[in-house]
mmCIF file of C-alpha atoms in Angstrom:
data_model
loop_
_atom_site.group_PDB
_atom_site.id
_atom_site.type_symbol
_atom_site.label_atom_id
_atom_site.label_comp_id
_atom_site.label_asym_id
_atom_site.label_seq_id
_atom_site.Cartn_x
_atom_site.Cartn_y
_atom_site.Cartn_z
ATOM 1 C CA MET E 82 14.863 56.322 83.703
ATOM 2 C CA PRO E 83 12.620 59.354 83.096
ATOM 3 C CA HIS E 84 9.130 59.304 84.516
ATOM 4 C CA THR E 85 6.592 57.249 82.564
ATOM 5 C CA GLU E 86 4.526 60.341 81.766
ATOM 6 C CA GLU E 87 7.554 62.056 80.220
ATOM 7 C CA ILE E 88 8.383 59.017 78.076
ATOM 8 C CA ILE E 89 4.824 58.733 76.813
ATOM 9 C CA GLU E 90 4.564 62.450 76.048
ATOM 10 C CA GLN E 91 7.822 62.363 74.085
ATOM 11 C CA ALA E 92 6.587 59.369 72.100
ATOM 12 C CA LEU E 93 3.246 61.024 71.373
ATOM 13 C CA HIS E 94 5.031 64.202 70.288
ATOM 14 C CA HIS E 95 7.005 62.283 67.654
ATOM 15 C CA ILE E 96 3.888 60.419 66.532
ATOM 16 C CA GLY E 97 1.903 63.652 66.355
ATOM 17 C CA THR E 98 4.491 65.493 64.274
ATOM 18 C CA GLY E 99 5.657 62.631 62.055
ATOM 19 C CA TYR E 100 2.988 59.973 61.549
ATOM 20 C CA VAL E 101 2.001 59.572 57.917
ATOM 21 C CA PHE E 102 -1.702 59.841 58.838
ATOM 22 C CA PRO E 103 -1.936 62.994 60.990
ATOM 23 C CA GLU E 104 -5.696 62.587 61.438
ATOM 24 C CA LYS E 105 -5.022 59.304 63.248
ATOM 25 C CA ALA E 106 -2.261 60.760 65.414
ATOM 26 C CA GLU E 107 -4.729 62.855 67.398
ATOM 27 C CA ARG E 108 -6.884 59.800 68.119
ATOM 28 C CA ILE E 109 -3.787 57.883 69.206
ATOM 29 C CA GLY E 110 -2.801 60.639 71.622
ATOM 30 C CA ILE E 111 -6.241 60.741 73.229
ATOM 31 C CA ALA E 112 -6.356 56.969 73.705
ATOM 32 C CA ILE E 113 -2.841 56.591 75.144
ATOM 33 C CA ARG E 114 -3.272 59.509 77.554
ATOM 34 C CA ARG E 115 -6.555 58.008 78.714
ATOM 35 C CA ARG E 116 -4.859 54.671 79.351
ATOM 36 C CA ARG E 117 -2.096 56.431 81.292
ATOM 37 C CA ALA E 118 -4.645 58.369 83.363
ATOM 38 C CA ASP E 119 -6.395 55.093 84.161
ATOM 39 C CA GLY E 120 -3.148 53.760 85.613
ATOM 40 C CA ALA E 121 -2.492 51.189 82.877
ATOM 41 C CA TYR E 122 1.247 51.895 82.927
ATOM 42 C CA ASP E 123 1.770 52.422 86.659
ATOM 43 C CA GLY E 124 4.654 50.470 88.135
ATOM 44 C CA LEU E 125 5.815 48.930 84.851
ATOM 45 C CA ASP E 126 9.521 48.551 84.226
ATOM 46 C CA GLY E 127 11.029 49.532 80.875
ATOM 47 C CA PRO E 128 10.402 46.342 78.864
ATOM 48 C CA ALA E 129 6.888 45.935 80.251
ATOM 49 C CA LEU E 130 6.089 49.600 79.586
ATOM 50 C CA CYS E 131 7.221 49.271 75.968
ATOM 51 C CA ALA E 132 5.127 46.143 75.494
ATOM 52 C CA ALA E 133 2.019 47.681 77.074
ATOM 53 C CA VAL E 134 2.187 50.976 75.176
ATOM 54 C CA THR E 135 2.891 49.150 71.903
ATOM 55 C CA ALA E 136 -0.145 46.920 72.399
ATOM 56 C CA ASP E 137 -2.326 49.967 73.064
ATOM 57 C CA LEU E 138 -0.897 51.879 70.099
ATOM 58 C CA GLN E 139 -1.661 49.028 67.755
ATOM 59 C CA GLU E 140 -5.120 48.517 69.201
ATOM 60 C CA VAL E 141 -6.003 52.139 68.438
ATOM 61 C CA CYS E 142 -4.193 52.148 65.112
ATOM 62 C CA PRO E 143 -3.220 48.712 63.726
ATOM 63 C CA ASP E 144 0.074 49.886 62.232
ATOM 64 C CA LYS E 145 2.656 47.238 63.051
ATOM 65 C CA HIS E 146 5.572 49.603 62.509
ATOM 66 C CA MET E 147 4.402 51.876 65.360
ATOM 67 C CA ARG E 148 6.115 50.609 68.504
ATOM 68 C CA LEU E 149 8.025 51.432 71.647
ATOM 69 C CA LEU E 150 11.231 49.421 71.600
ATOM 70 C CA TRP E 151 13.350 48.413 74.586
ATOM 71 C CA SER E 152 17.109 48.090 74.148
ATOM 72 C CA ALA E 153 19.103 46.242 76.799
ATOM 73 C CA GLU E 154 22.212 48.007 75.517
ATOM 74 C CA PRO E 155 22.389 51.753 76.336
ATOM 75 C CA LEU E 156 21.474 54.086 73.466
ATOM 76 C CA SER E 157 23.156 57.419 72.775
ATOM 77 C CA LEU E 158 21.085 60.508 73.442
ATOM 78 C CA GLU E 159 23.397 62.815 71.507
ATOM 79 C CA PRO E 160 21.708 64.446 68.478
ATOM 80 C CA GLU E 161 24.593 63.514 66.199
ATOM 81 C CA ASP E 162 24.135 59.863 67.150
ATOM 82 C CA GLN E 163 20.458 59.646 66.246
ATOM 83 C CA ASP E 164 21.423 57.877 63.012
ATOM 84 C CA ALA E 165 23.024 55.111 65.055
ATOM 85 C CA GLY E 166 20.076 52.841 64.332
ATOM 86 C CA ARG E 167 20.735 53.027 60.604
ATOM 87 C CA ALA E 168 24.442 52.382 61.175
ATOM 88 C CA ALA E 169 23.592 49.347 63.293
ATOM 89 C CA PHE E 170 21.250 48.029 60.593
ATOM 90 C CA LEU E 171 23.949 48.442 57.938
ATOM 91 C CA ALA E 172 26.347 46.528 60.181
ATOM 92 C CA LEU E 173 23.729 43.785 60.576
ATOM 93 C CA LEU E 174 23.339 43.578 56.811
ATOM 94 C CA ARG E 175 27.103 43.145 56.402
ATOM 95 C CA SER E 176 27.097 40.347 58.961
ATOM 96 C CA GLU E 177 24.192 38.699 57.097
ATOM 97 C CA ASN E 178 25.885 38.893 53.674
ATOM 98 C CA GLN E 179 23.441 41.652 52.684
ATOM 99 C CA GLY E 180 20.561 39.284 53.411
ATOM 100 C CA VAL E 181 21.609 36.631 50.880
ATOM 101 C CA ARG E 182 22.025 33.630 53.156
ATOM 102 C CA ARG E 183 21.955 30.713 50.748
ATOM 103 C CA VAL E 184 21.858 29.945 47.035
ATOM 104 C CA GLU E 185 21.201 26.338 46.041
ATOM 105 C CA THR E 186 20.423 24.525 42.807
ATOM 106 C CA LEU E 187 18.257 21.457 43.279
ATOM 107 C CA ASP E 188 18.560 18.259 41.256
ATOM 108 C CA ASP E 189 15.775 19.306 38.894
ATOM 109 C CA GLY E 190 17.533 22.552 38.017
ATOM 110 C CA VAL E 191 15.415 24.774 40.260
ATOM 111 C CA ALA E 192 17.391 27.489 42.057
ATOM 112 C CA VAL E 193 16.487 28.462 45.625
ATOM 113 C CA VAL E 194 17.696 31.783 47.036
ATOM 114 C CA ARG E 195 17.168 32.320 50.770
ATOM 115 C CA ILE E 196 16.886 35.997 51.770
ATOM 116 C CA THR E 197 16.755 37.247 55.363
ATOM 117 C CA TYR E 198 16.970 41.017 54.784
ATOM 118 C CA ILE E 199 16.539 43.441 51.897
ATOM 119 C CA PRO E 200 19.642 45.667 51.710
ATOM 120 C CA GLY E 201 20.151 49.063 50.182
ATOM 121 C CA THR E 202 21.603 49.136 46.700
ATOM 122 C CA ASP E 203 24.923 50.815 47.514
ATOM 123 C CA GLU E 204 26.311 47.877 49.475
ATOM 124 C CA GLY E 205 23.722 45.228 48.609
ATOM 125 C CA ALA E 206 23.800 45.246 44.809
ATOM 126 C CA PRO E 207 26.915 43.004 44.485
ATOM 127 C CA ALA E 208 25.439 40.338 46.795
ATOM 128 C CA MET E 209 22.092 40.413 44.990
ATOM 129 C CA GLY E 210 23.910 40.221 41.673
ATOM 130 C CA ALA E 211 26.042 37.290 42.835
ATOM 131 C CA ALA E 212 22.926 35.356 43.843
ATOM 132 C CA MET E 213 21.196 36.035 40.552
ATOM 133 C CA GLN E 214 24.346 35.123 38.615
ATOM 134 C CA LEU E 215 24.371 31.727 40.330
ATOM 135 C CA ALA E 216 20.677 31.298 39.535
ATOM 136 C CA ALA E 217 20.968 32.502 35.937
ATOM 137 C CA GLY E 218 20.990 29.051 34.337
ATOM 138 C CA SER E 219 18.198 27.519 36.382
ATOM 139 C CA THR E 220 14.903 26.264 34.996
ATOM 140 C CA ALA E 221 12.868 28.048 37.681
ATOM 141 C CA LEU E 222 13.588 30.205 40.714
ATOM 142 C CA VAL E 223 12.324 30.082 44.293
ATOM 143 C CA LEU E 224 12.890 33.142 46.480
ATOM 144 C CA ASP E 225 12.660 32.032 50.094
ATOM 145 C CA LEU E 226 11.430 35.031 52.097
ATOM 146 C CA ARG E 227 10.066 33.051 55.030
ATOM 147 C CA SER E 228 12.686 34.538 57.383
ATOM 148 C CA CYS E 229 12.945 37.959 55.721
ATOM 149 C CA ARG E 230 12.352 40.540 58.435
ATOM 150 C CA GLY E 231 12.656 43.822 56.549
ATOM 151 C CA GLY E 232 14.930 46.126 54.666
ATOM 152 C CA MET E 233 15.078 49.070 52.315
ATOM 153 C CA PRO E 234 12.680 50.021 49.508
ATOM 154 C CA GLU E 235 15.421 50.694 46.969
ATOM 155 C CA GLY E 236 16.748 47.171 47.557
ATOM 156 C CA ALA E 237 13.263 45.729 47.146
ATOM 157 C CA ALA E 238 12.971 47.542 43.817
ATOM 158 C CA MET E 239 16.315 46.113 42.694
ATOM 159 C CA TRP E 240 15.338 42.560 43.610
ATOM 160 C CA CYS E 241 12.115 43.025 41.632
ATOM 161 C CA SER E 242 13.991 44.511 38.680
ATOM 162 C CA TYR E 243 15.566 41.149 37.856
ATOM 163 C CA PHE E 244 12.184 39.817 36.778
ATOM 164 C CA PHE E 245 11.311 42.532 34.249
ATOM 165 C CA PRO E 246 12.915 43.126 30.843
ATOM 166 C CA ASP E 247 13.897 46.785 31.194
ATOM 167 C CA ASP E 248 13.533 49.990 33.180
ATOM 168 C CA GLN E 249 9.980 50.705 32.024
ATOM 169 C CA THR E 250 7.977 49.138 34.856
ATOM 170 C CA HIS E 251 6.683 51.520 37.527
ATOM 171 C CA LEU E 252 6.590 49.328 40.648
ATOM 172 C CA ASN E 253 5.225 51.542 43.413
ATOM 173 C CA ASP E 254 5.316 54.959 45.062
ATOM 174 C CA ILE E 255 6.157 55.979 48.608
ATOM 175 C CA HIS E 256 4.345 59.049 49.912
ATOM 176 C CA ASP E 257 6.166 60.866 52.720
ATOM 177 C CA GLY E 258 3.786 62.324 55.298
ATOM 178 C CA PRO E 259 5.887 65.083 56.930
ATOM 179 C CA THR E 260 7.140 66.555 53.630
ATOM 180 C CA GLY E 261 4.191 65.726 51.379
ATOM 181 C CA THR E 262 6.574 64.411 48.722
ATOM 182 C CA THR E 263 6.315 61.227 46.665
ATOM 183 C CA ARG E 264 9.171 59.018 45.503
ATOM 184 C CA GLN E 265 8.573 56.690 42.574
ATOM 185 C CA TYR E 266 10.218 53.277 42.316
ATOM 186 C CA TRP E 267 10.832 51.854 38.845
ATOM 187 C CA THR E 268 12.703 48.804 37.625
ATOM 188 C CA ALA E 269 16.421 49.424 37.206
ATOM 189 C CA GLY E 270 17.941 49.916 33.771
ATOM 190 C CA HIS E 271 21.276 48.324 34.667
ATOM 191 C CA LEU E 272 21.827 45.314 36.913
ATOM 192 C CA PRO E 273 25.021 43.497 37.974
ATOM 193 C CA ALA E 274 23.707 40.106 36.782
ATOM 194 C CA PRO E 275 21.436 38.777 34.012
ATOM 195 C CA ARG E 276 17.695 39.382 34.278
ATOM 196 C CA TYR E 277 15.537 36.387 35.009
ATOM 197 C CA LEU E 278 12.857 36.335 32.326
ATOM 198 C CA ASP E 279 10.410 33.846 30.782
ATOM 199 C CA ARG E 280 10.825 31.299 33.572
ATOM 200 C CA PRO E 281 8.655 30.577 36.618
ATOM 201 C CA VAL E 282 9.308 32.425 39.870
ATOM 202 C CA TYR E 283 7.912 31.252 43.199
ATOM 203 C CA ILE E 284 8.144 33.137 46.486
ATOM 204 C CA LEU E 285 7.922 31.453 49.875
ATOM 205 C CA THR E 286 6.321 33.415 52.718
ATOM 206 C CA SER E 287 5.560 32.903 56.393
ATOM 207 C CA ALA E 288 3.786 34.727 59.196
ATOM 208 C CA LEU E 289 7.210 36.189 60.056
ATOM 209 C CA THR E 290 7.850 37.758 56.640
ATOM 210 C CA PHE E 291 7.791 41.512 57.216
ATOM 211 C CA SER E 292 8.265 44.957 55.694
ATOM 212 C CA GLY E 293 10.883 44.844 52.912
ATOM 213 C CA GLY E 294 10.322 41.130 52.384
ATOM 214 C CA GLU E 295 6.617 41.796 52.011
ATOM 215 C CA ASP E 296 7.418 44.562 49.530
ATOM 216 C CA VAL E 297 9.178 42.125 47.187
ATOM 217 C CA ALA E 298 6.440 39.501 47.554
ATOM 218 C CA TYR E 299 3.521 41.915 47.133
ATOM 219 C CA THR E 300 5.084 43.772 44.204
ATOM 220 C CA LEU E 301 5.972 40.678 42.174
ATOM 221 C CA GLN E 302 2.587 39.125 42.903
ATOM 222 C CA ALA E 303 0.697 42.288 41.927
ATOM 223 C CA HIS E 304 2.616 42.571 38.661
ATOM 224 C CA GLY E 305 1.937 38.929 37.836
ATOM 225 C CA ARG E 306 5.597 37.973 37.929
ATOM 226 C CA ALA E 307 5.621 35.476 40.814
ATOM 227 C CA THR E 308 3.456 32.866 42.512
ATOM 228 C CA LEU E 309 3.371 33.151 46.310
ATOM 229 C CA VAL E 310 3.366 30.001 48.432
ATOM 230 C CA GLY E 311 3.114 29.746 52.209
ATOM 231 C CA GLU E 312 1.471 31.819 54.912
ATOM 232 C CA THR E 313 -0.035 35.314 55.015
ATOM 233 C CA THR E 314 2.707 37.728 56.048
ATOM 234 C CA ARG E 315 2.827 40.046 59.090
ATOM 235 C CA GLY E 316 1.540 43.211 57.410
ATOM 236 C CA GLY E 317 3.984 46.116 57.736
ATOM 237 C CA ALA E 318 4.037 48.465 54.742
ATOM 238 C CA HIS E 319 4.988 51.851 56.203
ATOM 239 C CA PRO E 320 8.618 53.107 56.179
ATOM 240 C CA THR E 321 9.603 54.367 59.619
ATOM 241 C CA VAL E 322 12.057 56.458 61.601
ATOM 242 C CA ARG E 323 13.274 55.797 65.140
ATOM 243 C CA HIS E 324 13.497 58.416 67.877
ATOM 244 C CA THR E 325 15.493 57.738 71.025
ATOM 245 C CA LEU E 326 13.519 58.704 74.135
ATOM 246 C CA THR E 327 15.780 57.375 76.889
ATOM 247 C CA GLU E 328 18.997 55.382 77.103
ATOM 248 C CA HIS E 329 16.926 52.233 76.591
ATOM 249 C CA ILE E 330 13.684 53.210 74.831
ATOM 250 C CA GLN E 331 12.943 54.248 71.260
ATOM 251 C CA VAL E 332 9.701 54.980 69.452
ATOM 252 C CA THR E 333 9.307 53.952 65.828
ATOM 253 C CA VAL E 334 7.071 56.252 63.803
ATOM 254 C CA PRO E 335 5.753 55.340 60.329
ATOM 255 C CA ILE E 336 6.321 58.473 58.268
ATOM 256 C CA ALA E 337 5.381 57.222 54.795
ATOM 257 C CA ARG E 338 3.050 54.838 52.983
ATOM 258 C CA THR E 339 3.588 52.593 50.007
ATOM 259 C CA VAL E 340 1.148 52.597 47.085
ATOM 260 C CA ASN E 341 1.422 49.810 44.525
ATOM 261 C CA THR E 342 0.842 50.938 40.944
ATOM 262 C CA VAL E 343 -1.294 47.881 40.120
ATOM 263 C CA THR E 344 -3.494 47.561 43.199
ATOM 264 C CA GLY E 345 -3.505 51.173 44.363
ATOM 265 C CA GLY E 346 -2.968 49.888 47.902
ATOM 266 C CA ASN E 347 -0.512 47.940 50.028
ATOM 267 C CA TRP E 348 -0.270 45.190 52.636
ATOM 268 C CA GLU E 349 -0.378 47.280 55.825
ATOM 269 C CA GLY E 350 -2.251 45.524 58.615
ATOM 270 C CA VAL E 351 -3.469 42.669 56.423
ATOM 271 C CA GLY E 352 -0.281 41.069 55.124
ATOM 272 C CA VAL E 353 0.396 39.569 51.729
ATOM 273 C CA THR E 354 -1.907 36.660 50.896
ATOM 274 C CA PRO E 355 -0.259 33.673 49.171
ATOM 275 C CA ASP E 356 -1.618 32.235 45.947
ATOM 276 C CA LEU E 357 -1.024 28.732 47.318
ATOM 277 C CA PRO E 358 -1.592 28.638 51.087
ATOM 278 C CA ALA E 359 0.586 26.185 53.004
ATOM 279 C CA PRO E 360 2.246 25.922 56.412
ATOM 280 C CA ALA E 361 5.582 27.715 56.289
ATOM 281 C CA ASP E 362 7.572 24.534 56.857
ATOM 282 C CA GLN E 363 5.838 22.926 53.873
ATOM 283 C CA ALA E 364 6.020 25.907 51.524
ATOM 284 C CA LEU E 365 9.067 24.761 49.545
ATOM 285 C CA GLU E 366 7.629 21.277 49.024
ATOM 286 C CA THR E 367 4.314 22.803 47.940
ATOM 287 C CA ALA E 368 6.037 25.161 45.508
ATOM 288 C CA LEU E 369 8.091 22.372 43.957
ATOM 289 C CA LYS E 370 4.984 20.208 43.498
ATOM 290 C CA ALA E 371 3.161 23.110 41.858
ATOM 291 C CA LEU E 372 6.138 23.730 39.604
ATOM 292 C CA ALA E 373 6.301 20.056 38.601
ATOM 293 C CA THR E 374 2.600 20.113 37.719
ATOM 294 C CA ARG E 375 3.100 23.296 35.727
ATOM 295 C CA THR E 376 6.059 21.825 33.851
ATOM 296 C CA ALA E 377 4.164 18.619 33.060
ATOM 297 C CA SER E 378 1.172 20.594 31.748
ATOM 298 C CA ALA E 379 3.396 22.720 29.553
ATOM 299 C CA ALA E 380 5.128 19.612 28.155
ATOM 300 C CA SER E 381 1.776 17.962 27.462
ATOM 301 C CA ALA E 382 0.468 21.032 25.688
ATOM 302 C CA SER E 383 3.640 21.291 23.628
ATOM 303 C CA SER E 384 3.495 17.646 22.502
ATOM 304 C CA ALA E 385 -0.174 17.948 21.648
ATOM 305 C CA SER E 386 0.493 20.910 19.355
#
């Protein structure tokens, strides 16, 4: 394995040239080099080095997407293989049914869709559409994102699109730091299953919900289209790239930032706060109780009129 100093300098180079907030990159470099000079990383093996540098990176700059990652399996150092991480993630999505792990209709007609990843739209749209087709006749919908660990922004926009009537809702923007460009995300005009309108939507969250899962939760909450139930999420809002430093170490660099069109901000470092706080293992029960109360109130109001 290359010398620790070489690994750290390579990581800081990628952070310095790619981080979405260049003014913070300089401060990060100063702090990490100071820690190295103080001997904080002396004698650490690969996994321990990654853990220590990551902790220091996030202490200086609390961006949970900025990390050194250790891979037990050897990584390719060939330039043409630098997209291997994306290929591996696509393979993971295929093995996880594009993140749609379970669709269930409860006895009271409420549909529950469990999502573990947010896929891209090219391969993920059919699975998302199949889930929403199964949920189309339900009285209310629960999206279970408690185990959702990330995904792709275009897939998050497609999931959100099911809960709006057309393609006229501007969801959020992603500003790319290195290029200075901005990509807008709007609701989709055409979907492979019926839209889910005029019925309650609840989203379950946990302290493990991250990145793409947080995108769906935050966006639907901000636009008033869903009620969030559970725990505050992990707080990772910045799209990243991975750079391979050695056969076992990569650095992940956040190169962009998400800006919601309603709030003007995002969930980076703070997480998404639920409307109805509850322990993660009680979130579904809490959501169903809230839904029952909501249904009873609506029935009472209807009979009174």
